[in-house]
Amino acid sequence: MINAMGRVYNVEKKVSGEKEFVIFQIMFPGKENNTFLKCLAFDKVAENILKYFGDSGKNGKHRGKPIYVTGRLSENSYEKEIEKVVEIEGKKYKIKFKTPVTEKQLIVDMFQFVPTFSEERKESSNSGMTITPVSDDEEVEQISLEPDNMELEEDPFK
């Protein structure tokens, strides 16, 4: 299983035969370049992603909203036809050739919404927790939300 958190872009509904699915991209910001991961979702997961992130196109209201996904990595291999024009001794030639391509994509089994915080105070409706933005010059006390003596009944990594 792969877990990923990023920002949703380019949500599109597709049909192959009688099967409907959704293709979208998750963007991971980088210092120099952003990385995009192609994702596919089917059935109820696809319906919900389309419902909540569906107009994430170029100027859509959900473009760039954060999402957390869980799924499995899949590979799709095919040959891509490439056409180039080259110049040799003053003459132009059109060259066509095929090159193998392997695309990796995430087949999404589950997703979760990731909250965003505006400059205003927001309250979490299901936890009673209040989150308030703090300016850089304010002193902040750090607290741990984990119990001091937390013990697991069984090893979760077995």
Coordinates of N, CA, C and O in Angstrom, one line a residue, residues 52-155:
Y52 N -16.4 15.9 -5.1 CA -15.8 16.9 -4.3 C -14.7 17.7 -4.9 O -14.3 18.8 -4.5
F53 N -14.0 17.1 -5.9 CA -12.9 17.7 -6.5 C -13.1 17.9 -8.0 O -12.2 18.2 -8.7
G54 N -14.3 17.6 -8.5 CA -14.6 17.5 -9.9 C -14.3 18.7 -10.8 O -13.9 18.6 -11.9
D55 N -14.4 19.9 -10.3 CA -14.2 21.1 -11.1 C -12.8 21.7 -10.7 O -12.6 22.8 -10.5
S56 N -11.8 20.8 -10.7 CA -10.5 21.2 -10.4 C -9.6 21.6 -11.6 O -8.4 21.6 -11.6
G57 N -10.3 21.8 -12.7 CA -9.6 22.2 -13.9 C -8.8 23.4 -13.8 O -8.6 23.9 -12.7
K58 N -8.5 24.0 -14.9 CA -7.6 25.2 -14.9 C -8.0 26.3 -13.9 O -7.1 26.8 -13.2
N59 N -9.2 26.6 -13.9 CA -9.7 27.7 -12.9 C -10.7 27.2 -12.0 O -11.5 28.0 -11.4
G60 N -10.8 25.9 -11.8 CA -11.8 25.3 -10.9 C -11.7 25.7 -9.5 O -10.6 25.9 -9.0
K61 N -12.8 25.7 -8.7 CA -12.7 26.1 -7.3 C -12.0 25.1 -6.4 O -11.6 25.5 -5.3
H62 N -11.9 23.9 -6.8 CA -11.2 22.8 -6.0 C -9.8 22.6 -6.5 O -9.1 21.7 -5.9
R63 N -9.3 23.3 -7.5 CA -8.0 23.1 -8.0 C -6.9 23.4 -6.9 O -7.0 24.4 -6.2
G64 N -6.1 22.4 -6.6 CA -5.0 22.6 -5.6 C -5.4 22.3 -4.2 O -4.7 22.5 -3.3
K65 N -6.7 21.8 -4.0 CA -7.1 21.4 -2.6 C -6.3 20.2 -2.2 O -6.0 19.3 -2.9
P66 N -5.9 20.1 -0.9 CA -5.2 19.0 -0.4 C -6.0 17.7 -0.3 O -7.2 17.8 0.0
I67 N -5.4 16.6 -0.5 CA -6.0 15.3 -0.4 C -5.0 14.3 0.1 O -3.8 14.4 -0.1
Y68 N -5.5 13.3 0.8 CA -4.7 12.2 1.3 C -5.2 10.9 0.7 O -6.4 10.7 0.8
V69 N -4.4 10.1 0.0 CA -4.9 8.9 -0.7 C -4.1 7.7 -0.3 O -3.0 7.8 0.1
T70 N -4.8 6.6 -0.4 CA -4.2 5.3 -0.1 C -4.5 4.4 -1.3 O -5.6 4.4 -1.8
G71 N -3.5 3.7 -1.8 CA -3.7 2.8 -3.0 C -2.5 2.0 -3.3 O -1.6 1.8 -2.5
R72 N -2.5 1.4 -4.5 CA -1.5 0.5 -4.9 C -0.9 1.1 -6.2 O -1.6 1.6 -7.0
L73 N 0.4 0.9 -6.4 CA 1.1 1.4 -7.6 C 0.9 0.4 -8.7 O 0.9 -0.8 -8.5
S74 N 0.6 0.9 -9.9 CA 0.4 0.1 -11.1 C 1.3 0.7 -12.2 O 1.6 1.8 -12.2
E75 N 1.7 -0.2 -13.1 CA 2.5 0.2 -14.3 C 1.7 -0.1 -15.5 O 1.0 -1.1 -15.7
N76 N 1.8 0.8 -16.5 CA 1.2 0.7 -17.8 C 2.3 0.9 -18.8 O 2.9 2.0 -18.9
S77 N 2.6 -0.1 -19.6 CA 3.6 0.0 -20.6 C 3.0 0.0 -22.0 O 2.1 -0.8 -22.3
Y78 N 3.6 0.8 -22.8 CA 3.1 0.9 -24.2 C 4.2 1.5 -25.1 O 5.2 2.0 -24.6
E79 N 4.0 1.5 -26.4 CA 4.9 2.2 -27.3 C 4.3 3.5 -27.8 O 3.2 3.6 -28.1
K80 N 5.2 4.5 -27.7 CA 4.8 5.8 -28.1 C 5.4 6.2 -29.4 O 6.7 6.0 -29.6
E81 N 4.6 6.6 -30.4 CA 5.2 7.0 -31.7 C 5.7 8.4 -31.6 O 5.0 9.3 -31.2
I82 N 6.9 8.6 -32.0 CA 7.6 10.0 -32.0 C 7.9 10.4 -33.4 O 8.4 9.6 -34.2
E83 N 7.7 11.6 -33.7 CA 8.0 12.2 -35.0 C 8.9 13.4 -34.8 O 8.6 14.3 -34.1
K84 N 10.1 13.4 -35.5 CA 11.0 14.5 -35.4 C 11.5 14.9 -36.8 O 11.5 14.1 -37.7
V85 N 11.8 16.2 -36.9 CA 12.4 16.7 -38.1 C 13.9 17.0 -37.8 O 14.2 17.7 -36.8
V86 N 14.7 16.4 -38.6 CA 16.2 16.7 -38.5 C 16.7 17.3 -39.8 O 16.2 17.0 -40.8
E87 N 17.8 18.0 -39.6 CA 18.4 18.6 -40.8 C 19.8 18.0 -40.9 O 20.6 18.0 -40.0
I88 N 20.0 17.4 -42.1 CA 21.3 16.8 -42.5 C 21.8 17.5 -43.8 O 21.1 17.3 -44.8
E89 N 23.0 18.1 -43.7 CA 23.6 18.8 -44.9 C 22.6 19.7 -45.6 O 22.5 19.6 -46.8
G90 N 21.8 20.4 -44.8 CA 20.9 21.4 -45.4 C 19.6 20.9 -45.8 O 18.7 21.6 -46.2
K91 N 19.4 19.6 -45.8 CA 18.1 18.9 -46.2 C 17.4 18.5 -44.9 O 18.0 18.0 -44.0
K92 N 16.1 18.7 -44.9 CA 15.2 18.3 -43.7 C 14.6 17.0 -44.0 O 14.1 16.7 -45.1
Y93 N 14.6 16.2 -43.0 CA 14.1 14.8 -43.0 C 13.1 14.6 -41.8 O 13.4 15.0 -40.7
K94 N 12.0 14.0 -42.1 CA 11.1 13.6 -41.1 C 11.4 12.2 -40.7 O 11.4 11.3 -41.5
I95 N 11.6 12.0 -39.4 CA 11.9 10.6 -38.9 C 10.8 10.2 -37.9 O 10.4 11.0 -37.0
K96 N 10.3 9.0 -38.1 CA 9.3 8.5 -37.2 C 9.8 7.2 -36.5 O 10.5 6.4 -37.2
F97 N 9.6 7.1 -35.3 CA 10.1 5.9 -34.6 C 9.2 5.7 -33.3 O 8.5 6.6 -32.9
K98 N 9.3 4.5 -32.8 CA 8.5 4.1 -31.6 C 9.5 3.9 -30.5 O 10.6 3.4 -30.7
T99 N 9.1 4.4 -29.3 CA 9.9 4.2 -28.1 C 9.0 3.6 -27.0 O 7.9 4.0 -26.9
P100 N 9.6 2.7 -26.2 CA 8.8 2.1 -25.1 C 8.6 3.1 -24.0 O 9.5 3.9 -23.7
V101 N 7.4 3.2 -23.4 CA 7.1 4.1 -22.3 C 6.5 3.2 -21.2 O 5.6 2.4 -21.4
T102 N 6.9 3.5 -20.0 CA 6.3 2.9 -18.8 C 5.8 4.0 -17.9 O 6.6 4.8 -17.4
E103 N 4.5 4.0 -17.7 CA 3.9 5.0 -16.8 C 3.5 4.3 -15.4 O 3.0 3.2 -15.4
K104 N 3.9 5.0 -14.4 CA 3.4 4.5 -13.1 C 2.2 5.4 -12.6 O 2.2 6.6 -12.9
Q105 N 1.3 4.7 -12.0 CA 0.1 5.4 -11.6 C -0.4 4.8 -10.3 O -0.1 3.6 -10.0
L106 N -1.1 5.5 -9.5 CA -1.7 5.0 -8.2 C -3.1 4.7 -8.4 O -3.9 5.5 -8.9
I107 N -3.5 3.5 -8.1 CA -4.9 3.0 -8.1 C -5.4 3.3 -6.7 O -5.0 2.7 -5.8
V108 N -6.3 4.3 -6.6 CA -6.7 4.8 -5.3 C -7.9 3.9 -4.8 O -8.9 3.7 -5.4
D109 N -7.6 3.4 -3.6 CA -8.6 2.6 -2.9 C -9.4 3.4 -1.9 O -10.6 3.1 -1.5
M110 N -8.8 4.5 -1.3 CA -9.4 5.3 -0.3 C -8.8 6.7 -0.4 O -7.7 6.9 -0.7
F111 N -9.6 7.7 0.0 CA -9.1 9.1 0.1 C -9.7 9.7 1.3 O -10.7 9.4 1.8
Q112 N -9.0 10.8 1.8 CA -9.5 11.6 2.9 C -9.3 13.0 2.6 O -8.3 13.4 1.9
F113 N -10.2 13.9 3.1 CA -10.0 15.3 3.0 C -8.9 15.8 3.9 O -8.8 15.2 5.1
V114 N -8.2 16.7 3.6 CA -7.2 17.3 4.4 C -7.6 18.8 4.7 O -7.8 19.5 3.7
P115 N -7.8 19.1 5.9 CA -8.3 20.5 6.2 C -7.2 21.6 5.8 O -6.0 21.3 5.8
T116 N -7.7 22.7 5.4 CA -6.9 23.9 5.1 C -7.3 24.9 6.1 O -8.4 25.0 6.6
F117 N -6.3 25.8 6.5 CA -6.6 26.8 7.5 C -6.4 28.1 6.9 O -5.4 28.5 6.4
S118 N -7.4 29.0 7.1 CA -7.3 30.3 6.6 C -6.7 31.2 7.8 O -6.4 30.7 8.8
E119 N -6.6 32.4 7.6 CA -6.1 33.3 8.6 C -7.0 33.4 9.8 O -6.6 33.8 10.9
E120 N -8.3 33.1 9.6 CA -9.2 33.2 10.7 C -9.2 31.9 11.5 O -8.8 30.9 11.0
R121 N -9.7 32.0 12.7 CA -9.8 30.9 13.6 C -10.8 29.9 13.1 O -11.9 30.3 12.6
K122 N -10.4 28.6 13.1 CA -11.4 27.6 12.6 C -11.5 26.5 13.7 O -10.5 26.3 14.5
E123 N -12.7 26.0 13.9 CA -12.9 24.9 14.9 C -13.2 23.6 14.2 O -13.9 23.6 13.2
S124 N -12.6 22.6 14.7 CA -12.9 21.2 14.2 C -14.2 20.8 14.8 O -14.3 20.7 16.0
S125 N -15.2 20.5 14.0 CA -16.5 20.2 14.5 C -16.6 18.8 15.2 O -17.4 18.6 16.1
N126 N -15.7 17.9 14.9 CA -15.8 16.6 15.6 C -14.9 16.3 16.7 O -15.0 15.3 17.4
S127 N -13.9 17.2 16.9 CA -12.9 16.9 18.0 C -13.0 18.0 19.1 O -12.4 17.8 20.2
G128 N -13.7 19.1 18.9 CA -13.7 20.1 19.9 C -12.4 20.9 20.0 O -12.2 21.8 20.8
M129 N -11.4 20.6 19.1 CA -10.2 21.3 19.1 C -10.3 22.6 18.4 O -10.9 22.8 17.4
T130 N -9.6 23.6 19.0 CA -9.6 25.0 18.4 C -8.2 25.2 17.8 O -7.2 25.0 18.5
I131 N -8.1 25.6 16.6 CA -6.8 25.9 16.0 C -6.8 27.4 15.6 O -7.6 27.9 14.9
T132 N -5.8 28.1 16.2 CA -5.7 29.5 15.9 C -4.3 29.8 15.4 O -3.3 29.4 15.9
P133 N -4.2 30.6 14.3 CA -2.9 30.9 13.7 C -2.1 31.8 14.7 O -2.6 32.5 15.5
V134 N -0.8 31.5 14.7 CA 0.1 32.3 15.6 C 1.1 33.0 14.8 O 1.7 32.5 13.8
S135 N 1.4 34.3 15.2 CA 2.4 35.0 14.4 C 3.8 34.6 14.8 O 4.0 33.9 15.9
D136 N 4.8 34.8 14.0 CA 6.2 34.4 14.2 C 6.8 34.9 15.5 O 7.7 34.2 16.1
D137 N 6.4 36.0 16.0 CA 7.0 36.6 17.1 C 6.4 36.2 18.5 O 6.8 36.6 19.5
E138 N 5.3 35.4 18.4 CA 4.6 35.0 19.6 C 5.3 33.8 20.2 O 5.8 32.9 19.5
E139 N 5.4 33.7 21.6 CA 5.9 32.5 22.2 C 4.9 31.5 22.3 O 3.7 31.7 22.6
V140 N 5.2 30.2 21.9 CA 4.3 29.1 21.9 C 4.8 28.0 22.7 O 6.0 27.6 22.6
E141 N 4.0 27.4 23.5 CA 4.3 26.2 24.3 C 3.9 25.0 23.5 O 2.8 24.9 23.0
Q142 N 4.8 24.1 23.3 CA 4.5 22.9 22.6 C 4.0 21.8 23.5 O 4.5 21.6 24.6
I143 N 3.0 21.1 23.0 CA 2.4 20.0 23.9 C 2.3 18.8 23.0 O 2.3 18.8 21.8
S144 N 2.3 17.6 23.7 CA 2.2 16.4 23.0 C 0.8 15.9 23.1 O 0.2 15.9 24.2
L145 N 0.2 15.4 22.1 CA -1.1 14.8 22.1 C -1.1 13.3 22.3 O -2.2 12.7 22.3
E146 N 0.1 12.8 22.5 CA 0.2 11.3 22.8 C 0.2 11.1 24.3 O 0.9 11.8 25.0
P147 N -0.4 10.0 24.8 CA -0.4 9.7 26.2 C 1.1 9.3 26.6 O 1.8 8.8 25.8
D148 N 1.5 9.6 27.8 CA 2.8 9.4 28.3 C 3.2 7.9 28.3 O 4.3 7.5 28.0
N149 N 2.2 7.1 28.7 CA 2.5 5.6 28.8 C 1.7 4.8 27.9 O 1.0 3.9 28.3
M150 N 1.7 5.1 26.6 CA 0.9 4.4 25.6 C 1.5 3.0 25.3 O 2.7 2.9 25.0
E151 N 0.8 2.0 25.5 CA 1.2 0.6 25.2 C 0.3 0.0 24.1 O -0.9 0.2 24.2
L152 N 0.9 -0.7 23.2 CA 0.1 -1.4 22.2 C -0.1 -2.8 22.7 O 0.8 -3.4 23.2
E153 N -1.3 -3.3 22.4 CA -1.6 -4.7 22.8 C -0.9 -5.7 21.9 O -0.5 -6.8 22.3
E154 N -0.7 -5.3 20.7 CA 0.1 -6.2 19.8 C 0.9 -5.3 18.8 O 0.6 -4.2 18.6
D155 N 1.9 -5.9 18.3 CA 2.8 -5.2 17.4 C 2.1 -4.9 16.0 O 1.7 -5.9 15.4

